[in-house]
Amino acid sequence: MTDLTGKTALVTGSLQGIGLAIATALAGAGARIAVHGIGGDAQIHEVCEGLRAAGSPQAEFFAGDLRQPDRVDALMGAVGAWGGADILVNNAGIQQTGPLADMPRDAWDAILAVNLSAAFHTMQAALPVMADRGYGRVVNIASVQGLVGSIHKGPYVAAKHGLVGLSKVAALEYAAVGSARTGGVTVNCICPGWTETTLITPQIEARAEALGGDRDKGIADLLSEKQPSRRMSDPSEIGALALWLCDPVAHNVTGTAIPVDGGWTVQ
């Protein structure tokens, strides 16, 4: 099993969904977790307590508005003072759908800032420190829509395609750092398809209601449009993949964009 004892992981957007699942997987391997996201005090307390219960020796919350570069710098400075991130997971993301002709410019700016620019800022701060240590992992949570297009999601698709490209550049720049023994420094993307999170619950409920209240049929109907397996992924499965990428054995897996999409992107 992967042992991350002595490692510190910053997971953005880790108060729920895929981010929390990744943080939980890393906590279970013994990593300290720098929690980040938008939530109230009660939720933050519950998440940190849960991560400690999962095996993390420390789990603390770090604030930072990813739309603002100076706030990202402050976030990275605070994590640096805490020991610095050996593992960086850029998971936080926002989305707004609509035709290009109707997309507000402020929505474009916000989506690009959170989903792409913030990852540039966090990587720029974290990667040199990882290089000095001979071990580092950046796991960027992209999307199948970082690999293919989708109507009415122009800013999101642009940001996720950009994140995949940025990750390839960073992977090349740090590919020769460290060794198999130290684990090296790698940069990879995970590209989930339909994944069971609260974000898509309304869509599932609407499909289920149209099919007589059968949730499983609703899911299959929703996924049939894109995902051939007609099965959603559980966030814990994304967490398990992220954990494996952090293992030293994955020192030669870098610059990849790994789909977890039930065959969506091979059609």
PDB file of C-alpha atoms in Angstrom:
ATOM      1  CA  MET A   1       0.000   0.000   0.000  1.00  0.00           C
ATOM      2  CA  THR A   2       1.069   3.569  -0.680  1.00  0.00           C
ATOM      3  CA  ASP A   3       2.751   5.139   2.321  1.00  0.00           C
ATOM      4  CA  LEU A   4       2.652   8.935   2.394  1.00  0.00           C
ATOM      5  CA  THR A   5       3.868   9.330   5.953  1.00  0.00           C
ATOM      6  CA  GLY A   6       5.729  12.624   6.262  1.00  0.00           C
ATOM      7  CA  LYS A   7       4.159  14.064   3.098  1.00  0.00           C
ATOM      8  CA  THR A   8       1.879  17.100   2.969  1.00  0.00           C
ATOM      9  CA  ALA A   9      -0.923  17.392   0.422  1.00  0.00           C
ATOM     10  CA  LEU A  10      -2.840  20.500  -0.578  1.00  0.00           C
ATOM     11  CA  VAL A  11      -6.173  19.592  -2.173  1.00  0.00           C
ATOM     12  CA  THR A  12      -8.157  22.553  -3.462  1.00  0.00           C
ATOM     13  CA  GLY A  13     -11.922  22.238  -3.291  1.00  0.00           C
ATOM     14  CA  SER A  14     -11.641  19.452  -0.732  1.00  0.00           C
ATOM     15  CA  LEU A  15     -14.717  20.128   1.402  1.00  0.00           C
ATOM     16  CA  GLN A  16     -16.908  17.888  -0.744  1.00  0.00           C
ATOM     17  CA  GLY A  17     -17.148  15.674  -3.800  1.00  0.00           C
ATOM     18  CA  ILE A  18     -14.090  14.489  -5.698  1.00  0.00           C
ATOM     19  CA  GLY A  19     -11.756  16.761  -3.736  1.00  0.00           C
ATOM     20  CA  LEU A  20     -12.865  15.338  -0.410  1.00  0.00           C
ATOM     21  CA  ALA A  21     -12.573  11.783  -1.755  1.00  0.00           C
ATOM     22  CA  ILE A  22      -8.995  12.454  -2.873  1.00  0.00           C
ATOM     23  CA  ALA A  23      -8.130  14.080   0.445  1.00  0.00           C
ATOM     24  CA  THR A  24      -9.577  11.062   2.268  1.00  0.00           C
ATOM     25  CA  ALA A  25      -7.523   8.628   0.182  1.00  0.00           C
ATOM     26  CA  LEU A  26      -4.326  10.583   0.832  1.00  0.00           C
ATOM     27  CA  ALA A  27      -5.178  10.847   4.540  1.00  0.00           C
ATOM     28  CA  GLY A  28      -5.596   7.089   4.682  1.00  0.00           C
ATOM     29  CA  ALA A  29      -2.022   6.751   3.415  1.00  0.00           C
ATOM     30  CA  GLY A  30      -0.743   8.964   6.234  1.00  0.00           C
ATOM     31  CA  ALA A  31      -0.402  12.340   4.511  1.00  0.00           C
ATOM     32  CA  ARG A  32      -1.002  15.647   6.243  1.00  0.00           C
ATOM     33  CA  ILE A  33      -3.872  17.397   4.479  1.00  0.00           C
ATOM     34  CA  ALA A  34      -4.185  21.097   3.771  1.00  0.00           C
ATOM     35  CA  VAL A  35      -7.935  21.418   3.275  1.00  0.00           C
ATOM     36  CA  HIS A  36      -9.316  24.163   1.055  1.00  0.00           C
ATOM     37  CA  GLY A  37     -12.711  25.201  -0.225  1.00  0.00           C
ATOM     38  CA  ILE A  38     -15.843  27.211   0.394  1.00  0.00           C
ATOM     39  CA  GLY A  39     -17.881  26.210   3.422  1.00  0.00           C
ATOM     40  CA  GLY A  40     -19.044  27.156   6.870  1.00  0.00           C
ATOM     41  CA  ASP A  41     -17.221  26.524  10.111  1.00  0.00           C
ATOM     42  CA  ALA A  42     -19.244  23.407  10.919  1.00  0.00           C
ATOM     43  CA  GLN A  43     -18.486  21.794   7.555  1.00  0.00           C
ATOM     44  CA  ILE A  44     -14.797  22.673   7.786  1.00  0.00           C
ATOM     45  CA  HIS A  45     -14.605  21.179  11.284  1.00  0.00           C
ATOM     46  CA  GLU A  46     -16.407  18.003  10.187  1.00  0.00           C
ATOM     47  CA  VAL A  47     -14.149  17.495   7.178  1.00  0.00           C
ATOM     48  CA  CYS A  48     -10.924  18.033   9.137  1.00  0.00           C
ATOM     49  CA  GLU A  49     -12.086  15.674  11.873  1.00  0.00           C
ATOM     50  CA  GLY A  50     -13.016  13.076   9.265  1.00  0.00           C
ATOM     51  CA  LEU A  51      -9.621  13.270   7.603  1.00  0.00           C
ATOM     52  CA  ARG A  52      -7.869  12.817  10.930  1.00  0.00           C
ATOM     53  CA  ALA A  53     -10.078   9.822  11.630  1.00  0.00           C
ATOM     54  CA  ALA A  54      -9.156   8.421   8.209  1.00  0.00           C
ATOM     55  CA  GLY A  55      -5.468   8.439   9.168  1.00  0.00           C
ATOM     56  CA  SER A  56      -4.089  11.916   8.584  1.00  0.00           C
ATOM     57  CA  PRO A  57      -1.784  13.062  11.392  1.00  0.00           C
ATOM     58  CA  GLN A  58      -2.887  16.651  10.706  1.00  0.00           C
ATOM     59  CA  ALA A  59      -5.697  18.194   8.707  1.00  0.00           C
ATOM     60  CA  GLU A  60      -6.073  21.967   8.750  1.00  0.00           C
ATOM     61  CA  PHE A  61      -8.106  24.408   6.701  1.00  0.00           C
ATOM     62  CA  PHE A  62      -6.472  27.044   4.485  1.00  0.00           C
ATOM     63  CA  ALA A  63      -8.558  29.797   2.911  1.00  0.00           C
ATOM     64  CA  GLY A  64      -7.968  31.318  -0.494  1.00  0.00           C
ATOM     65  CA  ASP A  65     -10.176  32.799  -3.219  1.00  0.00           C
ATOM     66  CA  LEU A  66      -8.857  31.166  -6.375  1.00  0.00           C
ATOM     67  CA  ARG A  67     -10.271  33.922  -8.561  1.00  0.00           C
ATOM     68  CA  GLN A  68      -7.666  36.330  -7.199  1.00  0.00           C
ATOM     69  CA  PRO A  69      -3.947  35.680  -7.822  1.00  0.00           C
ATOM     70  CA  ASP A  70      -2.872  37.502  -4.669  1.00  0.00           C
ATOM     71  CA  ARG A  71      -5.153  35.275  -2.593  1.00  0.00           C
ATOM     72  CA  VAL A  72      -3.672  32.207  -4.284  1.00  0.00           C
ATOM     73  CA  ASP A  73      -0.207  33.501  -3.417  1.00  0.00           C
ATOM     74  CA  ALA A  74      -1.318  33.936   0.196  1.00  0.00           C
ATOM     75  CA  LEU A  75      -2.725  30.399   0.228  1.00  0.00           C
ATOM     76  CA  MET A  76       0.540  28.944  -1.073  1.00  0.00           C
ATOM     77  CA  GLY A  77       2.521  31.047   1.376  1.00  0.00           C
ATOM     78  CA  ALA A  78       0.476  29.743   4.286  1.00  0.00           C
ATOM     79  CA  VAL A  79       0.858  26.132   3.132  1.00  0.00           C
ATOM     80  CA  GLY A  80       4.572  26.768   2.627  1.00  0.00           C
ATOM     81  CA  ALA A  81       4.890  27.975   6.211  1.00  0.00           C
ATOM     82  CA  TRP A  82       3.092  24.778   7.274  1.00  0.00           C
ATOM     83  CA  GLY A  83       5.789  22.697   5.591  1.00  0.00           C
ATOM     84  CA  GLY A  84       5.017  23.055   1.909  1.00  0.00           C
ATOM     85  CA  ALA A  85       3.073  20.803  -0.425  1.00  0.00           C
ATOM     86  CA  ASP A  86       4.731  17.573  -1.489  1.00  0.00           C
ATOM     87  CA  ILE A  87       1.461  16.777  -3.246  1.00  0.00           C
ATOM     88  CA  LEU A  88      -0.694  19.365  -4.987  1.00  0.00           C
ATOM     89  CA  VAL A  89      -4.170  18.455  -6.204  1.00  0.00           C
ATOM     90  CA  ASN A  90      -5.856  21.185  -8.224  1.00  0.00           C
ATOM     91  CA  ASN A  91      -9.448  20.050  -7.947  1.00  0.00           C
ATOM     92  CA  ALA A  92     -11.513  23.186  -7.324  1.00  0.00           C
ATOM     93  CA  GLY A  93     -13.667  24.191 -10.255  1.00  0.00           C
ATOM     94  CA  ILE A  94     -16.738  26.154 -11.241  1.00  0.00           C
ATOM     95  CA  GLN A  95     -18.986  26.034 -14.281  1.00  0.00           C
ATOM     96  CA  GLN A  96     -21.699  28.035 -15.977  1.00  0.00           C
ATOM     97  CA  THR A  97     -23.439  26.758 -19.067  1.00  0.00           C
ATOM     98  CA  GLY A  98     -24.902  28.653 -21.978  1.00  0.00           C
ATOM     99  CA  PRO A  99     -24.323  29.454 -25.664  1.00  0.00           C
ATOM    100  CA  LEU A 100     -21.179  31.400 -26.510  1.00  0.00           C
ATOM    101  CA  ALA A 101     -23.308  34.274 -27.777  1.00  0.00           C
ATOM    102  CA  ASP A 102     -24.960  34.620 -24.371  1.00  0.00           C
ATOM    103  CA  MET A 103     -22.058  33.846 -22.058  1.00  0.00           C
ATOM    104  CA  PRO A 104     -21.345  36.797 -19.743  1.00  0.00           C
ATOM    105  CA  ARG A 105     -17.753  37.991 -19.854  1.00  0.00           C
ATOM    106  CA  ASP A 106     -17.498  37.910 -16.074  1.00  0.00           C
ATOM    107  CA  ALA A 107     -18.469  34.215 -16.142  1.00  0.00           C
ATOM    108  CA  TRP A 108     -15.689  33.537 -18.669  1.00  0.00           C
ATOM    109  CA  ASP A 109     -13.187  35.390 -16.490  1.00  0.00           C
ATOM    110  CA  ALA A 110     -14.202  33.582 -13.300  1.00  0.00           C
ATOM    111  CA  ILE A 111     -14.225  30.094 -14.850  1.00  0.00           C
ATOM    112  CA  LEU A 112     -10.820  30.581 -16.463  1.00  0.00           C
ATOM    113  CA  ALA A 113      -9.445  32.012 -13.229  1.00  0.00           C
ATOM    114  CA  VAL A 114     -10.568  29.157 -10.979  1.00  0.00           C
ATOM    115  CA  ASN A 115     -10.209  26.223 -13.379  1.00  0.00           C
ATOM    116  CA  LEU A 116      -6.986  27.184 -15.129  1.00  0.00           C
ATOM    117  CA  SER A 117      -5.137  30.255 -13.881  1.00  0.00           C
ATOM    118  CA  ALA A 118      -5.265  29.153 -10.238  1.00  0.00           C
ATOM    119  CA  ALA A 119      -3.557  25.893 -11.198  1.00  0.00           C
ATOM    120  CA  PHE A 120      -0.792  27.877 -12.911  1.00  0.00           C
ATOM    121  CA  HIS A 121      -0.269  29.949  -9.767  1.00  0.00           C
ATOM    122  CA  THR A 122      -0.250  26.971  -7.381  1.00  0.00           C
ATOM    123  CA  MET A 123       2.082  24.944  -9.618  1.00  0.00           C
ATOM    124  CA  GLN A 124       4.440  27.872 -10.054  1.00  0.00           C
ATOM    125  CA  ALA A 125       4.782  28.085  -6.273  1.00  0.00           C
ATOM    126  CA  ALA A 126       4.886  24.366  -5.486  1.00  0.00           C
ATOM    127  CA  LEU A 127       6.981  22.758  -8.224  1.00  0.00           C
ATOM    128  CA  PRO A 128      10.370  24.351  -7.405  1.00  0.00           C
ATOM    129  CA  VAL A 129      10.036  23.181  -3.801  1.00  0.00           C
ATOM    130  CA  MET A 130       9.143  19.681  -4.970  1.00  0.00           C
ATOM    131  CA  ALA A 131      12.187  19.702  -7.235  1.00  0.00           C
ATOM    132  CA  ASP A 132      14.460  20.582  -4.325  1.00  0.00           C
ATOM    133  CA  ARG A 133      13.084  17.591  -2.413  1.00  0.00           C
ATOM    134  CA  GLY A 134      13.361  15.135  -5.306  1.00  0.00           C
ATOM    135  CA  TYR A 135       9.740  14.118  -4.856  1.00  0.00           C
ATOM    136  CA  GLY A 136       6.532  15.863  -5.830  1.00  0.00           C
ATOM    137  CA  ARG A 137       3.155  15.113  -7.274  1.00  0.00           C
ATOM    138  CA  VAL A 138       0.780  17.419  -9.073  1.00  0.00           C
ATOM    139  CA  VAL A 139      -2.585  15.883  -9.870  1.00  0.00           C
ATOM    140  CA  ASN A 140      -4.827  18.212 -11.824  1.00  0.00           C
ATOM    141  CA  ILE A 141      -8.479  17.275 -11.987  1.00  0.00           C
ATOM    142  CA  ALA A 142      -9.465  18.097 -15.541  1.00  0.00           C
ATOM    143  CA  SER A 143     -12.499  16.448 -17.164  1.00  0.00           C
ATOM    144  CA  VAL A 144     -13.454  14.488 -20.233  1.00  0.00           C
ATOM    145  CA  GLN A 145     -14.214  17.982 -21.460  1.00  0.00           C
ATOM    146  CA  GLY A 146     -10.506  18.650 -21.327  1.00  0.00           C
ATOM    147  CA  LEU A 147     -10.257  16.050 -24.101  1.00  0.00           C
ATOM    148  CA  VAL A 148     -13.426  16.619 -26.149  1.00  0.00           C
ATOM    149  CA  GLY A 149     -15.828  19.472 -26.762  1.00  0.00           C
ATOM    150  CA  SER A 150     -19.350  20.009 -25.481  1.00  0.00           C
ATOM    151  CA  ILE A 151     -21.912  22.605 -26.495  1.00  0.00           C
ATOM    152  CA  HIS A 152     -22.864  25.377 -24.093  1.00  0.00           C
ATOM    153  CA  LYS A 153     -19.718  24.852 -22.013  1.00  0.00           C
ATOM    154  CA  GLY A 154     -17.260  27.111 -23.813  1.00  0.00           C
ATOM    155  CA  PRO A 155     -15.379  28.566 -20.814  1.00  0.00           C
ATOM    156  CA  TYR A 156     -15.260  25.232 -18.987  1.00  0.00           C
ATOM    157  CA  VAL A 157     -14.039  23.283 -22.025  1.00  0.00           C
ATOM    158  CA  ALA A 158     -11.447  25.949 -22.799  1.00  0.00           C
ATOM    159  CA  ALA A 159     -10.179  25.935 -19.224  1.00  0.00           C
ATOM    160  CA  LYS A 160      -9.970  22.154 -18.996  1.00  0.00           C
ATOM    161  CA  HIS A 161      -8.215  21.830 -22.371  1.00  0.00           C
ATOM    162  CA  GLY A 162      -5.810  24.493 -21.147  1.00  0.00           C
ATOM    163  CA  LEU A 163      -5.222  22.600 -17.907  1.00  0.00           C
ATOM    164  CA  VAL A 164      -4.304  19.452 -19.828  1.00  0.00           C
ATOM    165  CA  GLY A 165      -1.864  21.419 -21.992  1.00  0.00           C
ATOM    166  CA  LEU A 166      -0.336  23.267 -19.048  1.00  0.00           C
ATOM    167  CA  SER A 167       0.170  19.962 -17.241  1.00  0.00           C
ATOM    168  CA  LYS A 168       2.051  18.519 -20.213  1.00  0.00           C
ATOM    169  CA  VAL A 169       4.438  21.477 -20.237  1.00  0.00           C
ATOM    170  CA  ALA A 170       5.075  21.234 -16.492  1.00  0.00           C
ATOM    171  CA  ALA A 171       5.584  17.479 -16.755  1.00  0.00           C
ATOM    172  CA  LEU A 172       8.279  17.959 -19.389  1.00  0.00           C
ATOM    173  CA  GLU A 173      10.028  20.707 -17.460  1.00  0.00           C
ATOM    174  CA  TYR A 174      10.313  18.549 -14.309  1.00  0.00           C
ATOM    175  CA  ALA A 175      10.605  15.075 -15.861  1.00  0.00           C
ATOM    176  CA  ALA A 176      14.327  14.648 -15.081  1.00  0.00           C
ATOM    177  CA  VAL A 177      14.080  15.751 -11.448  1.00  0.00           C
ATOM    178  CA  GLY A 178      14.818  13.205  -8.730  1.00  0.00           C
ATOM    179  CA  SER A 179      15.029   9.468  -9.254  1.00  0.00           C
ATOM    180  CA  ALA A 180      13.079   6.250  -8.990  1.00  0.00           C
ATOM    181  CA  ARG A 181      14.279   6.019  -5.405  1.00  0.00           C
ATOM    182  CA  THR A 182      13.064   9.481  -4.400  1.00  0.00           C
ATOM    183  CA  GLY A 183       9.960   9.228  -6.577  1.00  0.00           C
ATOM    184  CA  GLY A 184      10.712  12.120  -8.916  1.00  0.00           C
ATOM    185  CA  VAL A 185       8.345  14.963  -9.717  1.00  0.00           C
ATOM    186  CA  THR A 186       5.358  14.183 -11.890  1.00  0.00           C
ATOM    187  CA  VAL A 187       2.413  16.159 -13.237  1.00  0.00           C
ATOM    188  CA  ASN A 188      -0.715  14.393 -14.428  1.00  0.00           C
ATOM    189  CA  CYS A 189      -4.369  15.047 -15.129  1.00  0.00           C
ATOM    190  CA  ILE A 190      -7.330  12.890 -14.210  1.00  0.00           C
ATOM    191  CA  CYS A 191     -10.274  13.390 -16.560  1.00  0.00           C
ATOM    192  CA  PRO A 192     -13.500  12.163 -14.957  1.00  0.00           C
ATOM    193  CA  GLY A 193     -16.687  11.582 -16.897  1.00  0.00           C
ATOM    194  CA  TRP A 194     -19.998  11.290 -15.096  1.00  0.00           C
ATOM    195  CA  THR A 195     -19.182  11.038 -11.397  1.00  0.00           C
ATOM    196  CA  GLU A 196     -21.687  10.810  -8.547  1.00  0.00           C
ATOM    197  CA  THR A 197     -21.484  14.162  -6.806  1.00  0.00           C
ATOM    198  CA  THR A 198     -24.055  16.650  -5.574  1.00  0.00           C
ATOM    199  CA  LEU A 199     -23.342  18.720  -8.693  1.00  0.00           C
ATOM    200  CA  ILE A 200     -25.316  16.320 -10.897  1.00  0.00           C
ATOM    201  CA  THR A 201     -27.971  15.219  -8.400  1.00  0.00           C
ATOM    202  CA  PRO A 202     -30.643  17.522  -9.921  1.00  0.00           C
ATOM    203  CA  GLN A 203     -30.078  16.030 -13.368  1.00  0.00           C
ATOM    204  CA  ILE A 204     -30.365  12.486 -12.010  1.00  0.00           C
ATOM    205  CA  GLU A 205     -33.542  13.297 -10.101  1.00  0.00           C
ATOM    206  CA  ALA A 206     -35.131  14.872 -13.164  1.00  0.00           C
ATOM    207  CA  ARG A 207     -34.402  11.832 -15.332  1.00  0.00           C
ATOM    208  CA  ALA A 208     -35.597   9.453 -12.605  1.00  0.00           C
ATOM    209  CA  GLU A 209     -38.859  11.341 -12.222  1.00  0.00           C
ATOM    210  CA  ALA A 210     -39.459  11.126 -15.975  1.00  0.00           C
ATOM    211  CA  LEU A 211     -38.944   7.351 -15.756  1.00  0.00           C
ATOM    212  CA  GLY A 212     -41.374   6.676 -12.936  1.00  0.00           C
ATOM    213  CA  GLY A 213     -39.023   7.393 -10.046  1.00  0.00           C
ATOM    214  CA  ASP A 214     -36.471   4.669 -10.859  1.00  0.00           C
ATOM    215  CA  ARG A 215     -33.095   6.219 -10.003  1.00  0.00           C
ATOM    216  CA  ASP A 216     -31.000   3.502 -11.665  1.00  0.00           C
ATOM    217  CA  LYS A 217     -32.950   3.898 -14.902  1.00  0.00           C
ATOM    218  CA  GLY A 218     -32.569   7.652 -14.621  1.00  0.00           C
ATOM    219  CA  ILE A 219     -28.798   7.329 -14.337  1.00  0.00           C
ATOM    220  CA  ALA A 220     -28.590   4.906 -17.252  1.00  0.00           C
ATOM    221  CA  ASP A 221     -30.726   7.195 -19.400  1.00  0.00           C
ATOM    222  CA  LEU A 222     -28.635  10.243 -18.529  1.00  0.00           C
ATOM    223  CA  LEU A 223     -25.340   8.471 -19.178  1.00  0.00           C
ATOM    224  CA  SER A 224     -26.487   6.798 -22.403  1.00  0.00           C
ATOM    225  CA  GLU A 225     -25.967  10.073 -24.235  1.00  0.00           C
ATOM    226  CA  LYS A 226     -22.205  10.093 -23.575  1.00  0.00           C
ATOM    227  CA  GLN A 227     -20.858   7.311 -21.330  1.00  0.00           C
ATOM    228  CA  PRO A 228     -21.070   3.820 -22.915  1.00  0.00           C
ATOM    229  CA  SER A 229     -20.696   1.952 -19.621  1.00  0.00           C
ATOM    230  CA  ARG A 230     -23.895   3.653 -18.378  1.00  0.00           C
ATOM    231  CA  ARG A 231     -22.318   3.563 -14.929  1.00  0.00           C
ATOM    232  CA  MET A 232     -21.156   6.570 -12.983  1.00  0.00           C
ATOM    233  CA  SER A 233     -17.873   6.649 -11.133  1.00  0.00           C
ATOM    234  CA  ASP A 234     -17.825   7.064  -7.380  1.00  0.00           C
ATOM    235  CA  PRO A 235     -15.578   9.879  -6.126  1.00  0.00           C
ATOM    236  CA  SER A 236     -13.633   7.318  -4.090  1.00  0.00           C
ATOM    237  CA  GLU A 237     -12.521   5.719  -7.350  1.00  0.00           C
ATOM    238  CA  ILE A 238     -10.988   9.004  -8.461  1.00  0.00           C
ATOM    239  CA  GLY A 239      -9.363   9.181  -5.025  1.00  0.00           C
ATOM    240  CA  ALA A 240      -7.844   5.738  -5.473  1.00  0.00           C
ATOM    241  CA  LEU A 241      -6.323   6.723  -8.819  1.00  0.00           C
ATOM    242  CA  ALA A 242      -4.913   9.953  -7.397  1.00  0.00           C
ATOM    243  CA  LEU A 243      -3.391   7.999  -4.516  1.00  0.00           C
ATOM    244  CA  TRP A 244      -1.681   5.583  -6.903  1.00  0.00           C
ATOM    245  CA  LEU A 245      -0.243   8.484  -8.903  1.00  0.00           C
ATOM    246  CA  CYS A 246       1.338   9.740  -5.661  1.00  0.00           C
ATOM    247  CA  ASP A 247       3.148   6.451  -5.026  1.00  0.00           C
ATOM    248  CA  PRO A 248       6.884   6.475  -5.840  1.00  0.00           C
ATOM    249  CA  VAL A 249       6.222   3.512  -8.149  1.00  0.00           C
ATOM    250  CA  ALA A 250       4.482   5.984 -10.492  1.00  0.00           C
ATOM    251  CA  HIS A 251       7.681   8.005 -11.012  1.00  0.00           C
ATOM    252  CA  ASN A 252       7.575   7.425 -14.786  1.00  0.00           C
ATOM    253  CA  VAL A 253       3.898   8.274 -15.212  1.00  0.00           C
ATOM    254  CA  THR A 254       3.929  11.948 -16.087  1.00  0.00           C
ATOM    255  CA  GLY A 255       2.256  14.243 -18.591  1.00  0.00           C
ATOM    256  CA  THR A 256      -0.764  11.994 -18.908  1.00  0.00           C
ATOM    257  CA  ALA A 257      -4.456  12.847 -19.052  1.00  0.00           C
ATOM    258  CA  ILE A 258      -6.192   9.741 -17.725  1.00  0.00           C
ATOM    259  CA  PRO A 259      -9.890   9.401 -18.583  1.00  0.00           C
ATOM    260  CA  VAL A 260     -12.211   7.776 -16.043  1.00  0.00           C
ATOM    261  CA  ASP A 261     -15.222   7.968 -18.295  1.00  0.00           C
ATOM    262  CA  GLY A 262     -16.669   4.539 -19.141  1.00  0.00           C
ATOM    263  CA  GLY A 263     -15.511   4.806 -22.746  1.00  0.00           C
ATOM    264  CA  TRP A 264     -16.791   8.336 -23.432  1.00  0.00           C
ATOM    265  CA  THR A 265     -13.621   9.602 -25.096  1.00  0.00           C
ATOM    266  CA  VAL A 266     -12.845   6.497 -27.164  1.00  0.00           C
ATOM    267  CA  GLN A 267     -15.980   6.811 -29.295  1.00  0.00           C
TER     268      GLN A 267
END
